[in-house]
PDB file of C-alpha atoms in Angstrom:
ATOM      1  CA  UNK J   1      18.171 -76.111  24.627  1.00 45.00           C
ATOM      2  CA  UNK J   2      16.171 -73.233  22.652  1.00 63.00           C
ATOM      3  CA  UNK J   3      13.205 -72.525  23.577  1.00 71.00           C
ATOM      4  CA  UNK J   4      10.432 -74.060  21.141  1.00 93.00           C
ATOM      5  CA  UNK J   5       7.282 -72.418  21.684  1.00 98.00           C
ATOM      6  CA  UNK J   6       6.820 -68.487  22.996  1.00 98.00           C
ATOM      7  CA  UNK J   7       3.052 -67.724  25.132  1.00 98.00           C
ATOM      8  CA  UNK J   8       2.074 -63.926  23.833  1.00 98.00           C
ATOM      9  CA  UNK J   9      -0.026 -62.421  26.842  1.00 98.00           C
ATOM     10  CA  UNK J  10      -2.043 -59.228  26.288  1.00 98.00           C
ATOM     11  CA  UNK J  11      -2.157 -57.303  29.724  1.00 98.00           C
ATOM     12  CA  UNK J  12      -4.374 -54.470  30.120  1.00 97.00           C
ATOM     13  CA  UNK J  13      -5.892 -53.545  33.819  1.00 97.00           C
ATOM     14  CA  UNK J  14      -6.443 -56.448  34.741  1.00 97.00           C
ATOM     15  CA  UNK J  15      -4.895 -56.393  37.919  1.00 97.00           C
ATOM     16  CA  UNK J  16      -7.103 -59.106  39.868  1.00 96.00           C
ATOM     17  CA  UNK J  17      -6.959 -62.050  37.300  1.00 97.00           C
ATOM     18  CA  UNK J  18      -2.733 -61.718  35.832  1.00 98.00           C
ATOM     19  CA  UNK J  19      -0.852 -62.978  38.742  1.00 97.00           C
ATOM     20  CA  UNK J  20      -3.347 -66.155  38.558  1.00 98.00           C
ATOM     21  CA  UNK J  21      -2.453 -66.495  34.362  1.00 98.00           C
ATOM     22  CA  UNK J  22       1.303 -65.776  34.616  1.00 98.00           C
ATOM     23  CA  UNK J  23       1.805 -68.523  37.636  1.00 98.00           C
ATOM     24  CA  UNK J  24      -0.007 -71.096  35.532  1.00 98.00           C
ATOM     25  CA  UNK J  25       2.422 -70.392  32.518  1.00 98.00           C
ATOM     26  CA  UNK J  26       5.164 -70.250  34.677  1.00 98.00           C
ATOM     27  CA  UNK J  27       4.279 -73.845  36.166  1.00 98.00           C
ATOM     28  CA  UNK J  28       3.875 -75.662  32.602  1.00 98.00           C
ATOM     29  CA  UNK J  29       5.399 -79.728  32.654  1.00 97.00           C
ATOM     30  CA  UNK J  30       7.220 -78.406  29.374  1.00 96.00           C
ATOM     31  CA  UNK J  31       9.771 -75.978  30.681  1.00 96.00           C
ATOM     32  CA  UNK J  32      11.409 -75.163  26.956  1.00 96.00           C
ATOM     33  CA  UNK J  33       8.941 -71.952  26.522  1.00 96.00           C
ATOM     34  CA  UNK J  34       9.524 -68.075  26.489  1.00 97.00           C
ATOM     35  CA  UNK J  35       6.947 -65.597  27.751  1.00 98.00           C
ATOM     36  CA  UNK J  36       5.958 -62.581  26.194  1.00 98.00           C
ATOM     37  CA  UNK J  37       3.815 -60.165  28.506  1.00 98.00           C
ATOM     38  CA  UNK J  38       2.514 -57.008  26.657  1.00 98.00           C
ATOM     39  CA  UNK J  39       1.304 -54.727  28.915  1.00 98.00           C
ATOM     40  CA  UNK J  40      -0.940 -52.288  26.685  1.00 98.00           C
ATOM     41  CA  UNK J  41      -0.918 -49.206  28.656  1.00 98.00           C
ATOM     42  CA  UNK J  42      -1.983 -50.035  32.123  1.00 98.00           C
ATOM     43  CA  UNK J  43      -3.054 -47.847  34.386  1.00 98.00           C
ATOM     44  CA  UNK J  44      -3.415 -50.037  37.249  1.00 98.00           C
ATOM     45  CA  UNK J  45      -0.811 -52.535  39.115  1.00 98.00           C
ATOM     46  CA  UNK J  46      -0.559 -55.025  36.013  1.00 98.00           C
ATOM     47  CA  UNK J  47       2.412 -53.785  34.961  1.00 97.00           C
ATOM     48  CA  UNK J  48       4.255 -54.332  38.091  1.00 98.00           C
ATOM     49  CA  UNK J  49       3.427 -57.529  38.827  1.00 98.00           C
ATOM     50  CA  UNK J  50       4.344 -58.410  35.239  1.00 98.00           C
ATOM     51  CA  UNK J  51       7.935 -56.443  36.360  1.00 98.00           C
ATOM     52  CA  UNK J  52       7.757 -58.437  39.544  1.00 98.00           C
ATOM     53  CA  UNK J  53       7.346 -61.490  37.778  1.00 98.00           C
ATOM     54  CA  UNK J  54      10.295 -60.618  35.242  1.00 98.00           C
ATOM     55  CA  UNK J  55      12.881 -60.696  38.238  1.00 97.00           C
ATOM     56  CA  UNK J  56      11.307 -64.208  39.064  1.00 95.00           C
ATOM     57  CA  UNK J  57      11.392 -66.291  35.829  1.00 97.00           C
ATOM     58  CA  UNK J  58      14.294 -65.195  33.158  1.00 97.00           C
ATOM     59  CA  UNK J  59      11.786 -67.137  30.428  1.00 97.00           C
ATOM     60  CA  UNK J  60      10.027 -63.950  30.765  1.00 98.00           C
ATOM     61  CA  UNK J  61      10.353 -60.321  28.960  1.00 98.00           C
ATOM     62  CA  UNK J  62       7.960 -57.434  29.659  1.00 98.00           C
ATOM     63  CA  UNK J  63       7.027 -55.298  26.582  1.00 98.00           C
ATOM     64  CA  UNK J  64       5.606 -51.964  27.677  1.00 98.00           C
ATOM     65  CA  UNK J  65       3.827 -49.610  25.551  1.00 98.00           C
ATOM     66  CA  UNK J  66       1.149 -46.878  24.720  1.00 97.00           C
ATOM     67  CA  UNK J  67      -2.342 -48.513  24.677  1.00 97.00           C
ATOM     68  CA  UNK J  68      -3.464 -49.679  21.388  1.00 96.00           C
ATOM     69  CA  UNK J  69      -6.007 -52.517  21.585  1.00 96.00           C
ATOM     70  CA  UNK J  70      -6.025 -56.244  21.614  1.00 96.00           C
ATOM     71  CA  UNK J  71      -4.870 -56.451  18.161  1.00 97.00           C
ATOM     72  CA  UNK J  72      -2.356 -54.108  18.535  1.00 98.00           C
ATOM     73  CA  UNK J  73      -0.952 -55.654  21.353  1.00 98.00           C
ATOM     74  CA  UNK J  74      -0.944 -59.252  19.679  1.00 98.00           C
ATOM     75  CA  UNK J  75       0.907 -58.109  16.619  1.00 98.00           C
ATOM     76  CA  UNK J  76       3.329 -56.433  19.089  1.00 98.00           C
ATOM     77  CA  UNK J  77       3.819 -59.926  20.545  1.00 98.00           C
ATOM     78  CA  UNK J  78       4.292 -61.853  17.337  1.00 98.00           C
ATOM     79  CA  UNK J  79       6.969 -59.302  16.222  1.00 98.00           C
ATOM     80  CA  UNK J  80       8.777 -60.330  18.835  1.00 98.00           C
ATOM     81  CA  UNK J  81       8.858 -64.106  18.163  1.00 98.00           C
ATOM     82  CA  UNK J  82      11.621 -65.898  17.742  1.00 95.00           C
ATOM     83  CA  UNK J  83      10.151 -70.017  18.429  1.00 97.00           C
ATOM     84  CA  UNK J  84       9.162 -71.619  15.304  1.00 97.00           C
ATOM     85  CA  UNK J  85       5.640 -71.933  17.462  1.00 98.00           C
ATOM     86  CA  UNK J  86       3.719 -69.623  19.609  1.00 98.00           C
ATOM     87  CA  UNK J  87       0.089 -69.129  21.130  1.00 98.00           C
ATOM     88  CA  UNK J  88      -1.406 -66.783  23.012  1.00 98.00           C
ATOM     89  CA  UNK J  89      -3.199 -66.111  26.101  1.00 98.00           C
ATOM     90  CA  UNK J  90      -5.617 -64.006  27.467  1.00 98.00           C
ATOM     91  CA  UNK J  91      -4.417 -62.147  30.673  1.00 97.00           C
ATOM     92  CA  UNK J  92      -7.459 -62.985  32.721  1.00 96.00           C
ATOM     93  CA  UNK J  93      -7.559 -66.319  32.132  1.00 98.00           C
ATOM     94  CA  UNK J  94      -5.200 -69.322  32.949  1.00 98.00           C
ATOM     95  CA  UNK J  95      -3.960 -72.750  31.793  1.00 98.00           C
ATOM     96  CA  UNK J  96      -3.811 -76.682  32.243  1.00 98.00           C
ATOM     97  CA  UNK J  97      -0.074 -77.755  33.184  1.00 98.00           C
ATOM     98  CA  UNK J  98       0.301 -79.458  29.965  1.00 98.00           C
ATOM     99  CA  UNK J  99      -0.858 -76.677  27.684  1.00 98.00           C
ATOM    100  CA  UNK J 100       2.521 -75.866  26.284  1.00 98.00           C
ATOM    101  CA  UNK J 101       3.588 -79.428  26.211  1.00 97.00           C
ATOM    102  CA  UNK J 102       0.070 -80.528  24.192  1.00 97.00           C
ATOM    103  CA  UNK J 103       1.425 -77.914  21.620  1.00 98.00           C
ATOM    104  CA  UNK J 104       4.477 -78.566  20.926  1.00 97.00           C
ATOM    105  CA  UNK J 105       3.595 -82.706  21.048  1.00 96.00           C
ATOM    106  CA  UNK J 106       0.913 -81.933  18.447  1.00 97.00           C
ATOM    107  CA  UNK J 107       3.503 -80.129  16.304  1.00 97.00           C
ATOM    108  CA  UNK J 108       6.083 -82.974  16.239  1.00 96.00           C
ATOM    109  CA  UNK J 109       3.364 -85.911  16.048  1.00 96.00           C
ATOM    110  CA  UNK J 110       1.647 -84.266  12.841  1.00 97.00           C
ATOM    111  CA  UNK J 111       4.597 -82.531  11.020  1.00 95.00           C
ATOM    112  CA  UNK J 112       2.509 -81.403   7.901  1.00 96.00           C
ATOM    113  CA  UNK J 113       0.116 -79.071  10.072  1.00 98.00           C
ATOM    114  CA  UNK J 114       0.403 -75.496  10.316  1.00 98.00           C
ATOM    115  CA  UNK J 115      -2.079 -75.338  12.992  1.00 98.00           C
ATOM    116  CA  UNK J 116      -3.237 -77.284  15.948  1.00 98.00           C
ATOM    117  CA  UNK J 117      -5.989 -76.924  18.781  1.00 98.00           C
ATOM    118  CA  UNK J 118      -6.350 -78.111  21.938  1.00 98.00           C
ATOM    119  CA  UNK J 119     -10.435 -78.122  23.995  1.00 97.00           C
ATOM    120  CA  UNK J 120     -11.327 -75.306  26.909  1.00 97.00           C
ATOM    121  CA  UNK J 121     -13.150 -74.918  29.856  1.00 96.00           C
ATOM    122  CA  UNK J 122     -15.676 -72.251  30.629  1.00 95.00           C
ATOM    123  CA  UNK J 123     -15.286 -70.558  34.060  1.00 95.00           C
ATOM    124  CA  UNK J 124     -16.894 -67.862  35.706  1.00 92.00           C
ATOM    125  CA  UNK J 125     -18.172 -66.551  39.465  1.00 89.00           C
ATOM    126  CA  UNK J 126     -21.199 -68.865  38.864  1.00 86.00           C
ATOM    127  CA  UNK J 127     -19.985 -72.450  36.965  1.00 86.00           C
ATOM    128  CA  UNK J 128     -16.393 -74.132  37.356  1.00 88.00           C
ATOM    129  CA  UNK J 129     -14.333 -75.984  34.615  1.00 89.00           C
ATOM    130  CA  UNK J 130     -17.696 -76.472  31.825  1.00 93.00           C
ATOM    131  CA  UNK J 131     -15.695 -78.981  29.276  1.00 94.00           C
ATOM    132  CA  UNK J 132     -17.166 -77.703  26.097  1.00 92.00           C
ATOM    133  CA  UNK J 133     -17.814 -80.523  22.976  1.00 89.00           C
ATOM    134  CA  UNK J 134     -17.262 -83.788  23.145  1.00 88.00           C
ATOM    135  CA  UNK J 135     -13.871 -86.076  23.175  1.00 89.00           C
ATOM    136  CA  UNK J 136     -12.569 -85.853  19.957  1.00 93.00           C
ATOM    137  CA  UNK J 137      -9.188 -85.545  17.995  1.00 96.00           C
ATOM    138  CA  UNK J 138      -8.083 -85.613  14.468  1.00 96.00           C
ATOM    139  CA  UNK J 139      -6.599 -83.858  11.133  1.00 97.00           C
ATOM    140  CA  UNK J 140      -9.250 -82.183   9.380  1.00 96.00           C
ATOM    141  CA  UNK J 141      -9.918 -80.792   5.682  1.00 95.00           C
ATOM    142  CA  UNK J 142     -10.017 -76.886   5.272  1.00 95.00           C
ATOM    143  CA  UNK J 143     -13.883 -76.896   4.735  1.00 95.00           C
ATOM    144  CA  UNK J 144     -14.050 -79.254   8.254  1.00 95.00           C
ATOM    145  CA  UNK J 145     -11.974 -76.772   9.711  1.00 97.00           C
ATOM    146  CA  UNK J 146     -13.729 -73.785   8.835  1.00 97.00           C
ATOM    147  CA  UNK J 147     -16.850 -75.075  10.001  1.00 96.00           C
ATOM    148  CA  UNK J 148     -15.347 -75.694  13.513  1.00 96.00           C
ATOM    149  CA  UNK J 149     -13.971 -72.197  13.240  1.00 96.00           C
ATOM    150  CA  UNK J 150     -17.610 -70.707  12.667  1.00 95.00           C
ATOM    151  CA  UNK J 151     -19.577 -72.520  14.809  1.00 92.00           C
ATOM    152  CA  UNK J 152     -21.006 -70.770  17.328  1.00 81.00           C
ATOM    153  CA  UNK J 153     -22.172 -73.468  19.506  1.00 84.00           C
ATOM    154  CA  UNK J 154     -20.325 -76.494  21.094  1.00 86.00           C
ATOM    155  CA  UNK J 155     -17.427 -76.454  19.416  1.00 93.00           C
ATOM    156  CA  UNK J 156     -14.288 -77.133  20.966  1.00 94.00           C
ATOM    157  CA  UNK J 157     -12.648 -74.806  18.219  1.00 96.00           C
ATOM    158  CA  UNK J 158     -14.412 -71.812  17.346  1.00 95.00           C
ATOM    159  CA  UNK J 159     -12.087 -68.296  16.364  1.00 96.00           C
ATOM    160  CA  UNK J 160     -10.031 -67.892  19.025  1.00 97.00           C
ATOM    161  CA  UNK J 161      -6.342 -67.560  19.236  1.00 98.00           C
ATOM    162  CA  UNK J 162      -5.380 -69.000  22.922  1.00 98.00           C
ATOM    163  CA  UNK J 163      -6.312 -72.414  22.259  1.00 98.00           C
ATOM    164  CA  UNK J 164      -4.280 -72.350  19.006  1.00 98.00           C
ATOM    165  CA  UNK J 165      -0.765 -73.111  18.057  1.00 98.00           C
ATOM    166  CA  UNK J 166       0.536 -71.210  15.299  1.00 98.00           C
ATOM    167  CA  UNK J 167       4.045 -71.553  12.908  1.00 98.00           C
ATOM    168  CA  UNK J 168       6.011 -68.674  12.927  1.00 98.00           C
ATOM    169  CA  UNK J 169       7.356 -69.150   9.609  1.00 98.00           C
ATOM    170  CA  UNK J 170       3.608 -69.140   8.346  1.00 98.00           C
ATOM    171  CA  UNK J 171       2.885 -65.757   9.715  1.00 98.00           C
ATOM    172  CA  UNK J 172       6.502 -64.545   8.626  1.00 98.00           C
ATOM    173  CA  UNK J 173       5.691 -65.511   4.690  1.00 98.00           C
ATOM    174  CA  UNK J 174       2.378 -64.086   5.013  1.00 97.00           C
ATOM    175  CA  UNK J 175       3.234 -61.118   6.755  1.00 98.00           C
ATOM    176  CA  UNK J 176       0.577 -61.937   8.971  1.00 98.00           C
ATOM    177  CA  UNK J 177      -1.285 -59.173  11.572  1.00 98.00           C
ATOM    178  CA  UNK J 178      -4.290 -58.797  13.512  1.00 98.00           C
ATOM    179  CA  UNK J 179      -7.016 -56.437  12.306  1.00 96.00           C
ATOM    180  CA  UNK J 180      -6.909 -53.383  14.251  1.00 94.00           C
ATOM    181  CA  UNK J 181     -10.359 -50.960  15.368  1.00 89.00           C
ATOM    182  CA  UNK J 182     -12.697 -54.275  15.555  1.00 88.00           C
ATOM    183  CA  UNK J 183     -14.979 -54.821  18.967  1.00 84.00           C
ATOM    184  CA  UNK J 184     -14.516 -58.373  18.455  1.00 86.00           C
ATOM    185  CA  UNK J 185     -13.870 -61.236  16.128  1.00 93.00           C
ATOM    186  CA  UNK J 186     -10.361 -60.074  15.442  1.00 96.00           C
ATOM    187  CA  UNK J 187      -9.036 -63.392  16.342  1.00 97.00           C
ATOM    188  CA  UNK J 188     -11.812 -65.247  14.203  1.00 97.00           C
ATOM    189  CA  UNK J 189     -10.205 -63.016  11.025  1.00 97.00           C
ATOM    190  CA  UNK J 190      -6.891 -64.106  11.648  1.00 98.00           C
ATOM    191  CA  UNK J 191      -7.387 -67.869  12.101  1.00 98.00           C
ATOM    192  CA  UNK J 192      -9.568 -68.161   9.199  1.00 97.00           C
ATOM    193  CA  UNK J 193      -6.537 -65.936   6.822  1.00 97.00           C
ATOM    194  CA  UNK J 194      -4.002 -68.386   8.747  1.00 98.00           C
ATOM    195  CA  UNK J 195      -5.846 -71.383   7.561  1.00 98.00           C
ATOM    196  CA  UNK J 196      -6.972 -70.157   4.106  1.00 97.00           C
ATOM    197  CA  UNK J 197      -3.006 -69.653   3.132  1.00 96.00           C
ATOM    198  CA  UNK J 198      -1.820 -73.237   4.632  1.00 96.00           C
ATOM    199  CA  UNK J 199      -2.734 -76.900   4.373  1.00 93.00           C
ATOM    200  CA  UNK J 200      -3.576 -79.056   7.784  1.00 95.00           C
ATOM    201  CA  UNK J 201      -4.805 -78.596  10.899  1.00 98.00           C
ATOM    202  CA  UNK J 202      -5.096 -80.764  14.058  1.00 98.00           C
ATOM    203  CA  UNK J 203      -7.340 -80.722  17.045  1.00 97.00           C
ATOM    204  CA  UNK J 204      -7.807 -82.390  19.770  1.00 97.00           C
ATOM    205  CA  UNK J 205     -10.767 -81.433  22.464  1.00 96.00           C
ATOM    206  CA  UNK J 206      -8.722 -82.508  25.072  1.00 96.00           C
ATOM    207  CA  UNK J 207      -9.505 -78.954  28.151  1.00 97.00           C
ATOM    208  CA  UNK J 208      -6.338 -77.278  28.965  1.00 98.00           C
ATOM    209  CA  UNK J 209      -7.403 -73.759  28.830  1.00 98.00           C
ATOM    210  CA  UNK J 210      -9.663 -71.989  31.388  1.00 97.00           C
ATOM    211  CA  UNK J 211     -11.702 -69.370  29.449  1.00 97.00           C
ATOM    212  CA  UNK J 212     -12.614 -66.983  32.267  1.00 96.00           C
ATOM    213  CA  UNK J 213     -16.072 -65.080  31.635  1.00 92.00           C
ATOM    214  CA  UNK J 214     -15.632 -61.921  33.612  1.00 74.00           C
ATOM    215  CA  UNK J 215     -19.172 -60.133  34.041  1.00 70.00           C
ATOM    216  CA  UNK J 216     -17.932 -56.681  32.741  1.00 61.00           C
ATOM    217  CA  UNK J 217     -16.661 -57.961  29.389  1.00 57.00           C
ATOM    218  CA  UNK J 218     -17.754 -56.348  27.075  1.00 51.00           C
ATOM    219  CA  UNK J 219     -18.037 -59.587  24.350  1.00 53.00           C
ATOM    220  CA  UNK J 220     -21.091 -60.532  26.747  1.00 50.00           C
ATOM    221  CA  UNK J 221     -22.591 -57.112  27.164  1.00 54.00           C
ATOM    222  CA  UNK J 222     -24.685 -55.586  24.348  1.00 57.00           C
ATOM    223  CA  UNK J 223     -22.594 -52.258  22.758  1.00 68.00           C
ATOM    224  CA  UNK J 224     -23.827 -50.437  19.571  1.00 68.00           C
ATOM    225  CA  UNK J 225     -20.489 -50.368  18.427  1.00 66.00           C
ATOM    226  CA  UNK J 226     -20.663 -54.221  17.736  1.00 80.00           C
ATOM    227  CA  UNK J 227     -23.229 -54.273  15.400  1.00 85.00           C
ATOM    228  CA  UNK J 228     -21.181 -52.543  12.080  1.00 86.00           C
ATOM    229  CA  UNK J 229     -18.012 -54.121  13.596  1.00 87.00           C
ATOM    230  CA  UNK J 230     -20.464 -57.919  13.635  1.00 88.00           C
ATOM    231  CA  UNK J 231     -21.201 -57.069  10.114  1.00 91.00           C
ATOM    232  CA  UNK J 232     -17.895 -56.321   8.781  1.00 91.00           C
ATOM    233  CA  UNK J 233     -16.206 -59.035  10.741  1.00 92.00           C
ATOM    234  CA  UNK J 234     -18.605 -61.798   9.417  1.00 93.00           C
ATOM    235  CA  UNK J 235     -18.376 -60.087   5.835  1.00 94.00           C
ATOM    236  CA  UNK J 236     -14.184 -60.624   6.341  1.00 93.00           C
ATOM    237  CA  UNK J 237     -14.661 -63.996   7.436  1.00 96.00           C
ATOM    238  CA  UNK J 238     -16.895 -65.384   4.914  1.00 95.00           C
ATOM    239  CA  UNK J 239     -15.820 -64.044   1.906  1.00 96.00           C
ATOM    240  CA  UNK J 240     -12.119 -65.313   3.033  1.00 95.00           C
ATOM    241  CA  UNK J 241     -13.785 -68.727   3.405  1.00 96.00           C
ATOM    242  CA  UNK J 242     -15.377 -68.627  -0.033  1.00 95.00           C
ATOM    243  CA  UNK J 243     -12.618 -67.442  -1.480  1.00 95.00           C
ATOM    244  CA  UNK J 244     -10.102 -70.155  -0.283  1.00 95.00           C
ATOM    245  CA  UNK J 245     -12.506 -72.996  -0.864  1.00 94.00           C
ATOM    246  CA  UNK J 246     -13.079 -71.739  -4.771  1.00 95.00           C
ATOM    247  CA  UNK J 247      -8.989 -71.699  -4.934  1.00 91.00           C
ATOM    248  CA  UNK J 248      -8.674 -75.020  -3.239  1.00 90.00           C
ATOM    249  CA  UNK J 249     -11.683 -76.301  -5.893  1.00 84.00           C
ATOM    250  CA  UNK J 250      -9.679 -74.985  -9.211  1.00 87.00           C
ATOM    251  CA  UNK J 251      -6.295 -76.971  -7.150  1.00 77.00           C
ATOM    252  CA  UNK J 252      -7.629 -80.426  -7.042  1.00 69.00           C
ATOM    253  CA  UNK J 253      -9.575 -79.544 -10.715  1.00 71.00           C
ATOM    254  CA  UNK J 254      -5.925 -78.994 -12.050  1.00 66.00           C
ATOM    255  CA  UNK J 255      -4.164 -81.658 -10.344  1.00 59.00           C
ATOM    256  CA  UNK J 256      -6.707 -84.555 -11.578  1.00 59.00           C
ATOM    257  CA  UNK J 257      -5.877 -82.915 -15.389  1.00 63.00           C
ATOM    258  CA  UNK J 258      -2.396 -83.625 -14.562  1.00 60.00           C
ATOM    259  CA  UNK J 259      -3.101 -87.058 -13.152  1.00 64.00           C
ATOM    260  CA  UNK J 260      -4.922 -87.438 -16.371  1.00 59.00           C
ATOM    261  CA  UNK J 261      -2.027 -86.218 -18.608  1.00 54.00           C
ATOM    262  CA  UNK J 262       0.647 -88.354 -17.181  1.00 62.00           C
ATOM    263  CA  UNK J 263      -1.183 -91.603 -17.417  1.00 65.00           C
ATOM    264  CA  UNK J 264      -2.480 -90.656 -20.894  1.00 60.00           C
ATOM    265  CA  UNK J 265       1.891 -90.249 -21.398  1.00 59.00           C
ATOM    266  CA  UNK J 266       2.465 -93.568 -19.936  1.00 60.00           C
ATOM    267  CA  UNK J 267      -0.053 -95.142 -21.743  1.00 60.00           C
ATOM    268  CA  UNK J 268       0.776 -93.986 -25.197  1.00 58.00           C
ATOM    269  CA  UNK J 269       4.902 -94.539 -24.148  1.00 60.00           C
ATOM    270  CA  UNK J 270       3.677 -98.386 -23.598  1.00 60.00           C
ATOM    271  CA  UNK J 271       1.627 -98.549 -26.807  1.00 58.00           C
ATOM    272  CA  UNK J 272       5.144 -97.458 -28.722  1.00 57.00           C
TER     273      UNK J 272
END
């Protein structure tokens, strides 16, 4: 059977947290899944285990190259998809055994999504498996969608990429990459272009991923390089939001003229 969804993992030093992530993809219920492990430039013993791993699970294929960033590394990955679904995954952190399975379920249960979502846990040296939002599933409009995107509180949403599933058609027509030279919010940028050029997304808050706050991150840690990149990143994000809710507005405004059209056309057919 081909393999129906494809895990991108970004790997860069981060030698103490990858053999935990790779053994928890490795062990998914839903067996049908390749695994793409980028190793950006390590200079530690990443890349080796990702080699060791290689020999262990033929799902698996190592991509090794100069370091170019997060981005960088994630539009590697997606280059190199051939599923018609993928996700990714954060090196450092790990997953549910049903993470995969929850994807590709979600896919086949709601056919006319390009995009579904499944809830996370929070973990760190000091707290252990914090479910964040509350139980809750459905389909959602694009504006209920990008306000789940953008929130910045107890969502079970929010920007980022590893607790997504993606079509890899979608990001083929759109010719789809991650912005490079950004601190952060990269991932926030590309789920809110991914949405704005598609119809339908699903979610379900159901935790399968383990977001793992490491204390040296440097998301958590104040840099001054994040305040132009904040600014720019927000400026991306909103005026992509605006922009595909005034598009989606004229839409509906043209198909209710249409609507209107055709039953003016019946009517008068009836009336001769």
């Amino acid at each position: 059977m081909d393999e129906l969804i494809s895990v991108i993992v970004p790997i860069y030093n981060i030698e103490m947290f990858v053999e935990r992530c790779i053994k928890s993809i490795v062990e998914q219920s839903y067996k049908n899944l390749e695994i793409i492990l980028i190793d950006d430039g390590s200079t530690d013993s990443s890349g080796d285990i990702c080699e060791k791993w290689k020999k262990f699970d033929s799902r698996i294929s190592v991509i090794n190259k100069k370091n170019g960033g997060l981005s960088d590394a994630r539009n590697v990955g997606m280059a190199n998809v051939d599923t018609p679904y993928f996700t990714f995954h954060d090196g450092d952190d790990w997953v549910e055994p049903g993470y995969t399975a929850y994807f590709v379920r979600a896919f086949h249960d709601h056919p006319n999504v390009a995009m579904v979502s499944c809830g996370y846990f929070i973990d760190s040296l000091h707290r252990h498996n914090k479910v964040v939002g509350s139980p809750n599933d459905g389909v959602l409009s694009k504006l209920r969608t990008y306000g789940k995107m953008t929130n910045i509180f107890n969502s079970p949403v929010k920007g980022y990429t590893w607790n997504k599933g993606y079509k890899t058609a979608v990001v083929r027509k759109y010719h789809m990459t991650f912005v490079e030279g950004l601190a952060f919010m990269e991932d926030q940028i590309f789920n809110v272009h991914y949405i704005a050029n598609t119809n339908g997304f699903y979610y379900n808050a159901v935790p399968l991923y383990h977001y793992w706050q490491r204390e040296d991150s440097m998301v958590h840690h104040f840099n001054l390089k994040m305040v132009p990149d904040n600014v720019k990143a927000n400026w991306y994000v909103w005026k992509t939001i605006f922009a595909s809710l005034i598009e989606q507005r004229k839409e509906h405004k043209q198909d209710h003229t249409n609507q209107n059209l055709i039953s003016e056309g019946n009517n008068n057919e009836r009336k001769g």
